[in-house]
Amino acid sequence: MLQLPSLETLNMGAALPAISIAAWACILLLIDLWIPKDRKILTVYLAAGNLVFAFIANLLVFNQSGDSFMGMYVADQFSGVMNLIIIGTALLSIVLSFDYLKRVGIERGEYYVLVLFVTAGAMFMAAANDLILIFVALELLSIPLYVLSAFRAPDIRSEEAGMKYFLLGAFASAFLVFGGAMVYGATGTTNLNEIAASAGMIIASNSSTSLFLLLGAALLLVGLGFKVAAVPFHEWTPDVYEGAPTPVTAFMSVAAKLGGFGSLLRILVVGMSAVTMTAGEPAVWQNVVAILAGLTMIVGNIVALSQANIKRMLAYSSIANAGYILMAVAAAGSPGLANEATRGALVYMLAYMFTNMGAFAVVIAVERANGGADLEHFVGLGKARPMLAIMMVVFMMSLTGIPLTGGFIGKALVFATTLNAGLVWLAIIGVLTSVVSAYYYVRVIVNMFLRDAEASTEEATPGYSTGVQWVAAVALGGTVLLGVLPTLITVLTDRVSLVASITP
Amino acid sequence: MLEITPNTIAFLVFALLSVGGALGVVVSTNLIHGALFLIVSLFGGAGLFVLLAAPFMAAVQILVYIGAIAILIIFAVMLTRSMTSLSEIFNRQWWISAIVAVVMLGLLLVGAILPVWGPSGTNAMLPVSDAVGTTVDLGIALVDGNQFVLPFEVASLLLTAAMIGAIVIARDNE
């Protein structure tokens, strides 16, 4: 019969950060009804306050590792670090959104509620230790994002973005569910630890069951590859990123990747690392992921070269960045390297979060001041708004991976672990595509400083609001700090060990 | 020889509903009628599930297939008004459907008669697995802290979010 478990046996405290955000999203939905239309900033404060609470709660439970909900939810240092990055992303994008929503005239309380739902979904994804929870959390992450993409609804591009994202996203979800069903059929369980326990046996038995397991793993990879915008599942990215409201683009370019890679690392490293042809060899999925990573870096960086719209360019740049993170995922397939690779990926994602949020903050400011986000709108920015332009320079340098920025540390760690895994060809592709990427990142800098605007921007409209200013400054601080003092974050990530969580 | 028990009568009724409904879907020229016949056919299928001692499957059949999918089809037909009455039963792709239907029927017949996919005939009375799952077990599993309470709650959150999203998109802008 049903026995009511106590809070202690459920170990709910470990899942507190994610639960508090999910619960507060529901409450905020009700509170928002009583907030008058001209004072929606209260909703922003309430949402941001909740995120700050969750951030602190997450720091408090950081070292308290353990299962919650009987192995459904794993609160270890990996989800701890992921949660910090995810909450940071949500906080920055909420601050970024308020001014934008007001300017465009789509100021509605539901926006922040949906952002909180996405945040909770991403956190559940990073901590999920069960295929069922991974799927449900993925949907909790995705569905509000579809809505947010179409939030500027009468605007045709925003509607198109939402519709495209929704249709292709639903398609990808089907792959994920089907993959989960295959894996369940092969192993008889959806729990990742139990999958890991039986996967080795299944592969060793060399029966037809192993085919189902491999097919299932491949389909899971397709479903999550779509979420993180890896080639060849990336086709939706530029259109959606361009059409969605810019703060939403900033948010989803980071949040969806975080959730996707969180789950991907857990599925592949925790659940599938025993899937090897002969014991001691790298896992069979390593080559597949490595090829995906290579393709993603090549296609993302090369197509980005020809983009004239900064939002589209950043979309391809985000595809390329997914490739660099996939490199670390591939490296995690080598025995003994899983933890090092995971740490590298975490640092990379943190650096990417700061850099990307900052770059989008600048794009929002330029959109507001110059009326668009084409490369042309950045011409002469160095003279008109030197501070903004200098910030953008740092973000572009960080995306390229130039030393003293966070992007460099992330890339250095990822390349190092790829070399340790023996994937030299992949590391070479990574370095070469980084060099290629410098071209289009530097082009932005050139446009800002070395070209003068034909029409002088005399009447300097207030370029950016305090919110955008703050986000850009925080992102700048984070990017530079991470680049100069990487120990600040490696102190946290060095405790991350995904593999240790296999032994219950 | 077939003995007439209440079970047999019920089976015949449900089978008739199922097959007759399916036939109605295929031959009716009015798409609305076709969709209604589909409901009849699905209902027959639900009855067969009851006879097979799978009440949960029967409930799902009614809730999901009749309650959601068939209604969705009717809505779709009503929204595309020009399609409601057709003059032809056959269209150019009829042979594709015919091939698929014949192959499906063949596979099912083979599966029912020959023991290719496990025991058939009287041996089919053997349960597939020893674990007997009932609707009660399923319900408990969904809210049990040891099992699936967290995905269940996250799924409810998800539905809330989806509903809010639908309203946000559909609502007129002031």
XYZ file of C-alpha atoms in Angstrom:
678
model
C 0.000 0.000 0.000
C 0.994 3.581 -0.340
C 3.175 4.800 2.461
C 3.645 8.468 2.883
C 7.388 9.060 2.920
C 8.784 11.635 5.270
C 10.635 14.651 4.006
C 13.820 13.155 5.330
C 13.596 9.920 3.373
C 12.812 11.890 0.272
C 15.807 14.111 1.054
C 13.884 17.024 -0.281
C 16.409 19.536 1.026
C 18.879 18.457 -1.617
C 16.422 19.364 -4.346
C 15.375 22.575 -2.639
C 16.845 25.036 -5.183
C 14.953 23.540 -8.103
C 11.767 22.930 -6.136
C 11.705 26.451 -4.733
C 11.888 27.921 -8.220
C 9.163 25.639 -9.551
C 6.874 26.354 -6.622
C 7.500 30.088 -6.671
C 6.717 30.211 -10.387
C 3.225 28.925 -9.615
C 2.741 31.348 -6.730
C 4.085 34.276 -8.716
C 1.512 33.544 -11.374
C -1.201 34.299 -8.838
C 0.547 37.264 -7.234
C 1.027 38.826 -10.628
C -2.753 39.174 -10.985
C -2.780 41.789 -8.235
C 0.138 43.780 -9.560
C -1.095 46.754 -11.555
C 0.031 47.105 -15.115
C 2.283 50.088 -14.584
C 4.174 48.473 -11.736
C 5.236 45.201 -13.324
C 8.730 45.827 -12.024
C 7.450 44.272 -8.799
C 7.092 40.969 -10.626
C 10.683 41.309 -11.758
C 11.825 41.862 -8.185
C 9.783 38.911 -6.946
C 11.137 36.606 -9.654
C 14.706 37.815 -9.163
C 14.387 37.517 -5.386
C 13.383 33.894 -5.789
C 16.372 33.247 -8.024
C 18.694 34.826 -5.473
C 17.131 32.645 -2.789
C 17.639 29.545 -4.905
C 21.232 30.603 -5.605
C 21.990 30.875 -1.895
C 20.125 27.662 -1.106
C 22.149 25.954 -3.776
C 25.412 27.164 -2.237
C 24.249 25.894 1.154
C 23.473 22.399 -0.130
C 26.465 22.397 -2.455
C 28.480 19.862 -0.507
C 25.528 17.847 0.622
C 25.500 15.257 -2.073
C 22.908 12.569 -2.231
C 19.911 11.224 -3.998
C 16.614 12.893 -3.692
C 13.324 11.197 -4.447
C 14.991 7.795 -4.337
C 17.423 8.176 -7.165
C 15.267 10.292 -9.419
C 17.106 13.471 -8.622
C 20.786 13.520 -7.833
C 22.108 16.457 -5.885
C 25.842 16.192 -6.355
C 28.477 18.781 -7.094
C 27.781 18.477 -10.803
C 24.199 19.588 -10.431
C 25.428 22.102 -7.847
C 27.669 23.868 -10.339
C 25.119 23.509 -13.124
C 22.452 25.065 -10.919
C 24.701 28.029 -10.154
C 25.228 28.650 -13.870
C 21.564 28.144 -14.725
C 20.317 30.443 -11.976
C 22.898 33.031 -12.998
C 21.635 32.879 -16.579
C 18.039 33.313 -15.492
C 18.905 36.211 -13.210
C 20.860 38.056 -15.891
C 18.185 37.547 -18.522
C 15.368 38.695 -16.251
C 17.242 41.923 -15.571
C 17.913 42.166 -19.294
C 14.272 41.624 -20.204
C 12.441 44.220 -18.189
C 13.511 47.249 -20.143
C 13.166 45.460 -23.476
C 9.640 44.256 -22.793
C 8.594 47.751 -21.808
C 10.082 49.279 -24.918
C 8.512 46.756 -27.279
C 5.189 46.883 -25.471
C 4.879 43.240 -24.489
C 5.206 43.771 -20.767
C 3.387 40.893 -19.134
C 3.913 39.124 -15.854
C 3.673 35.701 -17.468
C 7.013 36.309 -19.124
C 8.876 36.021 -15.844
C 6.810 33.031 -14.752
C 7.727 31.241 -17.959
C 11.394 32.116 -17.452
C 11.211 30.580 -13.989
C 9.621 27.435 -15.445
C 12.438 27.116 -17.957
C 14.970 27.600 -15.176
C 13.382 24.872 -13.072
C 13.265 22.605 -16.109
C 16.956 23.117 -16.828
C 17.837 22.456 -13.195
C 15.788 19.257 -13.142
C 17.470 18.179 -16.359
C 20.954 18.685 -14.970
C 20.097 16.706 -11.844
C 17.830 14.046 -13.340
C 19.053 10.516 -12.919
C 16.146 8.861 -14.656
C 15.150 8.849 -18.295
C 11.536 9.636 -17.456
C 12.471 12.675 -15.416
C 14.910 13.764 -18.117
C 12.128 13.694 -20.698
C 9.585 15.502 -18.541
C 12.139 18.098 -17.469
C 13.201 18.597 -21.069
C 9.615 19.413 -21.943
C 9.369 21.759 -18.967
C 12.424 23.487 -20.372
C 11.207 23.517 -23.962
C 7.528 24.372 -23.944
C 7.876 27.710 -22.122
C 10.767 28.500 -24.480
C 8.515 27.958 -27.503
C 6.060 30.401 -25.982
C 8.757 32.894 -25.088
C 10.070 32.808 -28.667
C 6.623 33.805 -29.877
C 6.084 36.280 -27.064
C 6.133 39.259 -29.382
C 3.165 37.624 -31.014
C 1.753 39.979 -33.649
C 5.294 40.411 -34.900
C 5.525 37.945 -37.763
C 9.147 36.964 -37.203
C 8.540 36.191 -33.576
C 5.542 34.046 -34.476
C 7.587 32.260 -37.087
C 10.345 31.642 -34.568
C 7.932 30.187 -32.034
C 6.215 27.988 -34.596
C 9.456 26.650 -36.076
C 10.931 25.979 -32.693
C 7.764 24.241 -31.560
C 7.385 21.947 -34.553
C 11.020 20.914 -34.717
C 11.240 20.684 -30.945
C 8.257 18.347 -30.791
C 9.888 16.254 -33.483
C 13.103 16.050 -31.479
C 11.208 15.140 -28.320
C 9.738 12.176 -30.146
C 13.265 10.957 -30.865
C 14.168 11.308 -27.216
C 11.109 9.376 -26.037
C 11.676 6.664 -28.577
C 15.314 6.400 -27.536
C 14.278 6.179 -23.909
C 11.822 3.408 -24.755
C 14.537 1.473 -26.592
C 16.942 1.782 -23.679
C 14.198 0.714 -21.302
C 13.408 -2.231 -23.523
C 17.048 -3.291 -23.516
C 17.823 -2.787 -19.849
C 14.440 -2.972 -18.147
C 15.001 0.202 -16.183
C 15.003 3.932 -16.671
C 17.338 4.698 -13.799
C 20.745 5.736 -15.121
C 22.711 3.911 -12.440
C 20.838 0.697 -13.104
C 21.248 1.191 -16.841
C 24.987 1.503 -16.249
C 24.944 -1.671 -14.184
C 23.240 -3.742 -16.864
C 24.696 -2.045 -19.941
C 28.087 -3.690 -19.623
C 26.532 -7.135 -19.406
C 24.251 -6.528 -22.348
C 27.091 -5.396 -24.577
C 29.261 -8.297 -23.470
C 26.489 -10.810 -24.201
C 26.559 -9.561 -27.791
C 22.897 -10.436 -28.282
C 20.353 -8.476 -30.271
C 19.506 -6.614 -27.069
C 22.724 -4.643 -27.422
C 21.428 -3.344 -30.748
C 18.405 -1.921 -29.003
C 20.627 -0.301 -26.406
C 22.826 1.291 -29.066
C 19.835 2.431 -31.102
C 18.281 3.884 -27.966
C 21.463 5.740 -27.080
C 21.681 7.105 -30.615
C 18.092 8.356 -30.516
C 18.667 9.988 -27.130
C 21.700 11.691 -28.639
C 19.558 12.997 -31.512
C 16.918 14.380 -29.152
C 19.419 16.165 -26.936
C 21.579 17.177 -29.881
C 18.625 19.139 -31.161
C 18.271 20.964 -27.853
C 21.908 21.996 -27.752
C 21.864 22.889 -31.473
C 24.516 20.440 -32.623
C 25.027 19.876 -36.347
C 23.175 18.227 -38.129
C 20.243 19.079 -35.849
C 20.879 22.814 -35.891
C 18.737 24.067 -38.787
C 16.214 25.772 -36.529
C 18.757 27.824 -34.613
C 19.409 30.915 -36.754
C 15.766 31.574 -37.604
C 14.587 31.102 -34.047
C 17.387 33.177 -32.561
C 16.789 35.969 -35.034
C 13.027 36.051 -34.665
C 12.688 35.645 -30.922
C 12.771 38.730 -28.703
C 16.456 39.441 -28.028
C 16.439 38.794 -24.249
C 14.733 35.464 -24.956
C 17.429 34.649 -27.493
C 20.071 35.434 -24.893
C 18.310 33.280 -22.341
C 17.640 30.277 -24.511
C 21.035 30.275 -26.169
C 22.443 29.499 -22.736
C 19.660 27.827 -20.741
C 18.687 25.243 -23.353
C 22.346 24.322 -23.841
C 22.907 23.994 -20.112
C 19.952 21.683 -19.668
C 20.791 19.673 -22.764
C 24.440 19.180 -21.901
C 23.593 18.458 -18.272
C 21.382 15.571 -19.335
C 23.698 14.467 -22.113
C 26.650 14.215 -19.739
C 24.578 12.308 -17.222
C 23.143 9.885 -19.775
C 26.437 9.215 -21.517
C 28.831 9.308 -18.588
C 26.706 7.869 -15.799
C 24.457 5.609 -17.828
C 26.451 4.559 -20.858
C 30.140 4.704 -19.981
C 30.206 0.910 -19.703
C 29.015 0.538 -23.281
C 32.362 -0.499 -24.714
C 33.406 -3.088 -27.216
C 36.230 -4.366 -25.038
C 36.754 -3.406 -21.436
C 39.147 -0.517 -20.944
C 38.483 0.900 -24.393
C 36.661 4.229 -24.856
C 32.893 3.966 -24.891
C 31.376 3.230 -28.288
C 29.577 6.568 -28.384
C 32.842 8.475 -28.208
C 33.484 8.426 -31.937
C 29.925 9.408 -32.775
C 30.000 12.352 -30.396
C 33.453 13.334 -31.634
C 32.266 13.400 -35.245
C 29.233 15.441 -34.235
C 31.502 17.842 -32.372
C 33.786 18.235 -35.367
C 30.896 18.834 -37.756
C 29.283 21.272 -35.349
C 32.430 23.352 -34.998
C 33.108 23.389 -38.723
C 29.587 24.209 -39.908
C 28.851 26.680 -37.100
C 32.022 28.685 -37.578
C 32.081 28.661 -41.352
C 28.461 29.668 -41.866
C 28.864 32.382 -39.251
C 31.415 34.026 -41.551
C 28.756 35.193 -43.972
C 26.210 36.561 -41.524
C 25.375 40.240 -41.615
C 22.951 40.189 -38.712
C 24.594 40.006 -35.311
C 21.802 37.900 -33.832
C 22.215 35.363 -36.639
C 25.957 35.491 -36.249
C 25.644 34.817 -32.534
C 23.259 31.969 -33.368
C 25.906 30.283 -35.509
C 28.467 31.151 -32.873
C 26.298 29.334 -30.332
C 26.175 26.320 -32.640
C 29.955 26.416 -32.835
C 30.198 26.682 -29.064
C 27.983 23.616 -28.710
C 30.654 21.884 -30.786
C 33.406 22.833 -28.344
C 31.369 21.543 -25.419
C 30.623 18.351 -27.365
C 34.387 17.920 -27.666
C 34.553 17.641 -23.899
C 31.612 15.234 -23.933
C 33.422 13.066 -26.453
C 36.550 13.117 -24.312
C 34.470 11.949 -21.362
C 34.066 8.644 -23.186
C 37.651 7.640 -22.486
C 38.028 5.620 -19.300
C 39.368 7.687 -16.428
C 38.827 10.974 -18.185
C 35.142 11.449 -17.443
C 35.640 13.739 -14.464
C 38.311 15.893 -16.056
C 36.219 16.299 -19.191
C 33.107 17.139 -17.191
C 34.980 19.815 -15.295
C 36.265 21.280 -18.532
C 32.758 21.373 -19.948
C 31.433 23.079 -16.819
C 34.070 25.818 -16.915
C 33.433 26.281 -20.618
C 29.714 26.617 -20.052
C 30.214 29.169 -17.282
C 32.504 31.248 -19.484
C 30.070 30.921 -22.366
C 27.220 32.008 -20.125
C 28.947 35.249 -19.056
C 30.250 36.027 -22.516
C 27.050 35.317 -24.364
C 24.797 37.151 -21.939
C 27.138 40.125 -22.169
C 27.228 40.071 -25.945
C 23.444 39.957 -26.115
C 23.200 42.796 -23.589
C 25.277 44.909 -25.938
C 23.118 43.820 -28.878
C 19.996 44.903 -26.983
C 21.571 48.268 -26.226
C 22.523 48.752 -29.873
C 19.065 47.666 -31.024
C 17.600 50.288 -28.796
C 19.979 53.052 -29.802
C 20.372 52.334 -33.514
C 17.196 50.459 -34.294
C 18.553 47.123 -35.403
C 21.103 44.399 -34.901
C 22.776 44.272 -38.304
C 26.504 44.655 -38.570
C 25.847 48.118 -40.040
C 24.269 49.240 -36.792
C 27.550 48.654 -35.008
C 29.483 51.014 -37.274
C 31.062 53.853 -35.348
C 29.965 52.508 -32.002
C 33.496 52.992 -30.692
C 33.114 56.759 -31.017
C 29.470 57.105 -30.118
C 29.488 54.806 -27.097
C 33.031 53.852 -26.150
C 32.098 51.941 -22.996
C 29.629 49.738 -24.817
C 32.073 49.128 -27.632
C 34.894 48.191 -25.267
C 32.652 45.715 -23.500
C 31.720 44.185 -26.832
C 35.423 43.876 -27.685
C 35.999 41.848 -24.522
C 33.039 39.586 -25.243
C 34.137 39.008 -28.815
C 37.679 38.248 -27.625
C 36.303 35.814 -25.087
C 34.218 34.056 -27.744
C 37.333 33.767 -29.885
C 39.297 32.422 -26.942
C 41.996 35.043 -26.442
C 43.958 34.802 -23.164
C 42.877 36.741 -20.088
C 39.232 36.088 -20.898
C 36.969 33.350 -19.628
C 36.579 31.891 -23.090
C 40.287 31.146 -23.212
C 40.251 29.201 -19.951
C 37.237 27.203 -21.108
C 38.797 26.371 -24.448
C 42.166 25.560 -22.886
C 40.584 23.050 -20.500
C 38.431 21.494 -23.217
C 41.336 21.164 -25.674
C 43.561 19.705 -22.961
C 41.095 16.992 -22.044
C 40.464 16.230 -25.716
C 44.203 15.724 -26.232
C 44.374 13.526 -23.145
C 41.611 11.406 -24.604
C 43.743 10.880 -27.684
C 41.378 12.687 -30.018
C 44.133 14.709 -31.623
C 42.286 15.247 -34.903
C 39.344 16.706 -32.996
C 41.553 19.093 -31.062
C 43.132 20.219 -34.348
C 39.695 20.914 -35.816
C 38.882 22.836 -32.647
C 41.961 25.050 -32.902
C 41.566 25.633 -36.635
C 37.898 26.584 -36.333
C 38.760 28.908 -33.449
C 41.122 30.697 -35.783
C 38.376 30.903 -38.401
C 35.975 32.245 -35.805
C 38.360 35.076 -35.024
C 37.541 36.481 -38.452
C 33.886 37.170 -37.805
C 34.334 38.166 -34.186
C 37.043 40.634 -35.096
C 34.874 41.953 -37.916
C 32.467 43.257 -35.286
C 35.337 45.029 -33.537
C 36.554 46.483 -36.824
C 33.097 47.787 -37.600
C 32.816 49.435 -34.217
C 36.171 51.191 -34.202
C 37.694 51.448 -37.643
C 34.666 52.503 -39.630
C 32.925 55.809 -39.150
C 29.209 56.103 -39.366
C 28.077 57.993 -42.468
C 25.259 59.686 -40.670
C 26.511 61.138 -37.439
C 24.504 59.997 -34.471
C 23.984 63.449 -33.036
C 21.026 63.089 -30.760
C 22.383 60.452 -28.448
C 19.327 58.631 -27.251
C 20.049 57.065 -23.901
C 21.803 54.029 -25.274
C 21.068 51.521 -22.614
C 18.985 51.372 -19.517
C 20.362 50.651 -16.095
C 19.267 47.014 -16.313
C 21.136 46.332 -19.528
C 24.099 48.301 -18.177
C 24.229 46.143 -15.077
C 24.033 42.904 -17.006
C 26.779 43.971 -19.373
C 28.957 45.060 -16.460
C 28.385 41.841 -14.507
C 29.033 39.763 -17.610
C 32.209 41.748 -18.271
C 33.331 41.241 -14.691
C 32.596 37.527 -14.879
C 34.371 37.081 -18.195
C 37.491 38.909 -17.108
C 37.588 37.479 -13.599
C 37.267 33.959 -14.939
C 40.062 34.686 -17.379
C 42.430 36.167 -14.809
C 41.611 34.061 -11.792
C 40.275 30.720 -13.061
C 40.898 29.184 -9.646
C 37.761 30.902 -8.427
C 35.646 28.438 -10.367
C 37.975 25.462 -10.537
C 37.786 25.326 -6.743
C 34.150 24.419 -7.203
C 34.451 22.290 -10.324
C 37.373 20.252 -8.987
C 34.960 18.598 -6.605
C 32.693 17.535 -9.438
C 32.865 13.851 -10.150
C 30.065 12.357 -12.154
C 31.502 8.875 -12.098
C 31.620 8.655 -8.326
C 27.868 8.928 -8.310
C 27.625 5.561 -10.046
C 28.372 3.702 -6.848
C 25.229 4.189 -4.793
C -17.441 -25.825 -31.011
C -17.843 -22.323 -29.726
C -19.878 -22.266 -26.571
C -22.095 -19.265 -26.060
C -21.155 -17.505 -22.861
C -21.764 -13.869 -21.942
C -18.082 -13.322 -22.706
C -18.457 -14.605 -26.239
C -21.514 -12.458 -26.854
C -19.709 -9.408 -25.533
C -16.718 -10.232 -27.697
C -18.885 -10.544 -30.776
C -20.598 -7.232 -30.047
C -17.326 -5.375 -29.515
C -15.707 -7.022 -32.508
C -18.684 -6.038 -34.628
C -18.459 -2.454 -33.367
C -14.747 -2.392 -34.030
C -14.810 -3.832 -37.526
C -18.096 -2.217 -38.519
C -16.886 1.162 -37.338
C -13.692 0.750 -39.284
C -15.665 -0.153 -42.372
C -17.809 2.937 -41.847
C -14.716 5.130 -41.690
C -13.583 3.816 -45.038
C -16.825 3.920 -46.996
C -18.563 7.080 -45.732
C -18.224 10.041 -48.055
C -18.926 12.548 -45.332
C -15.768 13.123 -43.315
C -17.705 14.002 -40.166
C -19.498 10.678 -40.394
C -16.143 9.043 -40.931
C -14.794 10.605 -37.756
C -17.874 9.482 -35.825
C -17.476 5.944 -37.140
C -13.861 6.116 -35.977
C -15.152 6.756 -32.453
C -17.404 3.695 -32.731
C -14.492 1.580 -33.870
C -12.222 2.843 -31.080
C -14.965 2.159 -28.552
C -15.146 -1.409 -29.757
C -11.404 -1.663 -29.254
C -11.783 -0.362 -25.707
C -14.381 -3.064 -25.047
C -11.968 -5.721 -26.281
C -9.368 -4.419 -23.843
C -11.882 -4.862 -21.011
C -12.456 -8.451 -22.085
C -8.685 -8.984 -22.064
C -8.623 -7.889 -18.404
C -6.782 -4.679 -19.233
C -9.129 -2.043 -17.794
C -6.441 0.619 -17.759
C -5.799 0.207 -21.453
C -9.537 0.465 -22.026
C -9.713 3.713 -20.056
C -6.736 5.113 -21.934
C -8.304 4.077 -25.221
C -11.440 6.015 -24.372
C -9.760 9.037 -22.783
C -6.926 9.509 -25.220
C -8.171 8.107 -28.498
C -11.855 8.989 -28.290
C -11.588 11.929 -25.909
C -8.647 13.631 -27.512
C -7.588 12.319 -30.877
C -10.992 11.667 -32.465
C -12.267 15.021 -31.222
C -9.145 16.659 -32.626
C -9.856 15.048 -35.987
C -13.439 16.345 -35.909
C -12.181 19.837 -35.131
C -9.687 19.626 -37.939
C -12.417 18.533 -40.349
C -14.704 21.343 -39.219
C -11.950 23.927 -39.630
C -11.322 22.815 -43.206
C -14.905 23.100 -44.317
C -14.336 22.347 -47.990
C -13.318 18.824 -47.077
C -16.483 17.774 -45.253
C -18.202 16.038 -48.150
C -16.311 14.049 -50.675
C -17.686 12.768 -53.932
C -15.138 10.016 -54.360
C -14.290 7.214 -51.982
C -10.988 6.536 -53.698
C -8.218 8.978 -54.240
C -4.989 8.549 -56.122
C -3.139 7.054 -53.183
C -5.653 4.296 -52.512
C -3.239 1.566 -53.527
C -0.709 2.616 -50.882
C -3.353 2.292 -48.178
C -4.436 -1.003 -49.671
C -0.928 -2.427 -49.538
C -0.388 -1.239 -45.970
C -3.743 -2.635 -44.864
C -3.202 -6.014 -46.497
C 0.317 -6.337 -45.098
C -0.872 -5.371 -41.618
C -3.731 -7.863 -41.779
C -1.378 -10.552 -42.993
C 1.101 -9.891 -40.196
C -1.611 -9.910 -37.564
C -3.123 -13.130 -38.902
C 0.254 -14.824 -38.993
C 0.977 -13.582 -35.479
C -2.362 -14.810 -34.204
C -2.146 -18.264 -35.754
C 1.533 -19.167 -35.790
C 3.663 -18.936 -32.664
C 6.218 -16.559 -34.192
C 5.987 -13.877 -31.527
C 5.562 -16.029 -28.478
C 2.891 -18.635 -27.749
C -0.410 -18.405 -29.517
C -3.773 -20.142 -29.468
C -4.661 -21.679 -26.133
C -1.118 -21.087 -24.878
C -1.780 -17.376 -25.121
C -3.598 -17.668 -21.826
C -0.172 -17.580 -20.201
C 0.528 -14.175 -18.673
C 3.317 -12.267 -20.374
C 4.996 -11.486 -17.089
C 4.612 -12.627 -13.522
C 4.251 -9.113 -12.179
C 0.555 -8.351 -12.174
C 0.067 -4.650 -12.643
C -3.294 -3.150 -11.946
C -4.578 0.362 -12.279
C -4.181 0.656 -8.509
C -0.486 -0.200 -8.771
C -0.104 2.338 -11.511
C -1.834 5.046 -9.513
C 0.287 4.350 -6.463
C 3.462 4.347 -8.526
C 2.667 7.826 -9.772
C 2.374 9.369 -6.310
C 4.750 7.145 -4.369
C 7.845 8.887 -3.057
C 9.861 5.789 -3.917
C 8.758 5.778 -7.483
C 7.519 8.398 -9.869
C 6.237 11.270 -7.785
C 8.858 13.708 -9.035
C 8.280 13.183 -12.780
C 4.569 13.256 -12.045
C 4.831 16.630 -10.347
C 7.143 18.001 -13.013
C 4.623 16.829 -15.611
C 1.878 18.767 -13.864
C 4.110 21.832 -13.817
C 4.684 21.288 -17.495
C 0.970 21.193 -18.213
C 0.500 24.392 -16.224
C 3.247 26.051 -18.203
C 1.771 24.837 -21.477
C -1.648 26.183 -20.532
C -0.239 29.581 -19.572
C 1.689 29.604 -22.811
C -1.380 28.841 -24.885
C -3.286 31.653 -23.199
C -0.412 34.103 -23.574
C -0.141 33.426 -27.293
C -3.861 33.311 -28.018
C -4.840 36.398 -26.008
C -5.390 39.586 -27.944
C -2.942 42.334 -27.248
C -5.176 44.735 -25.345
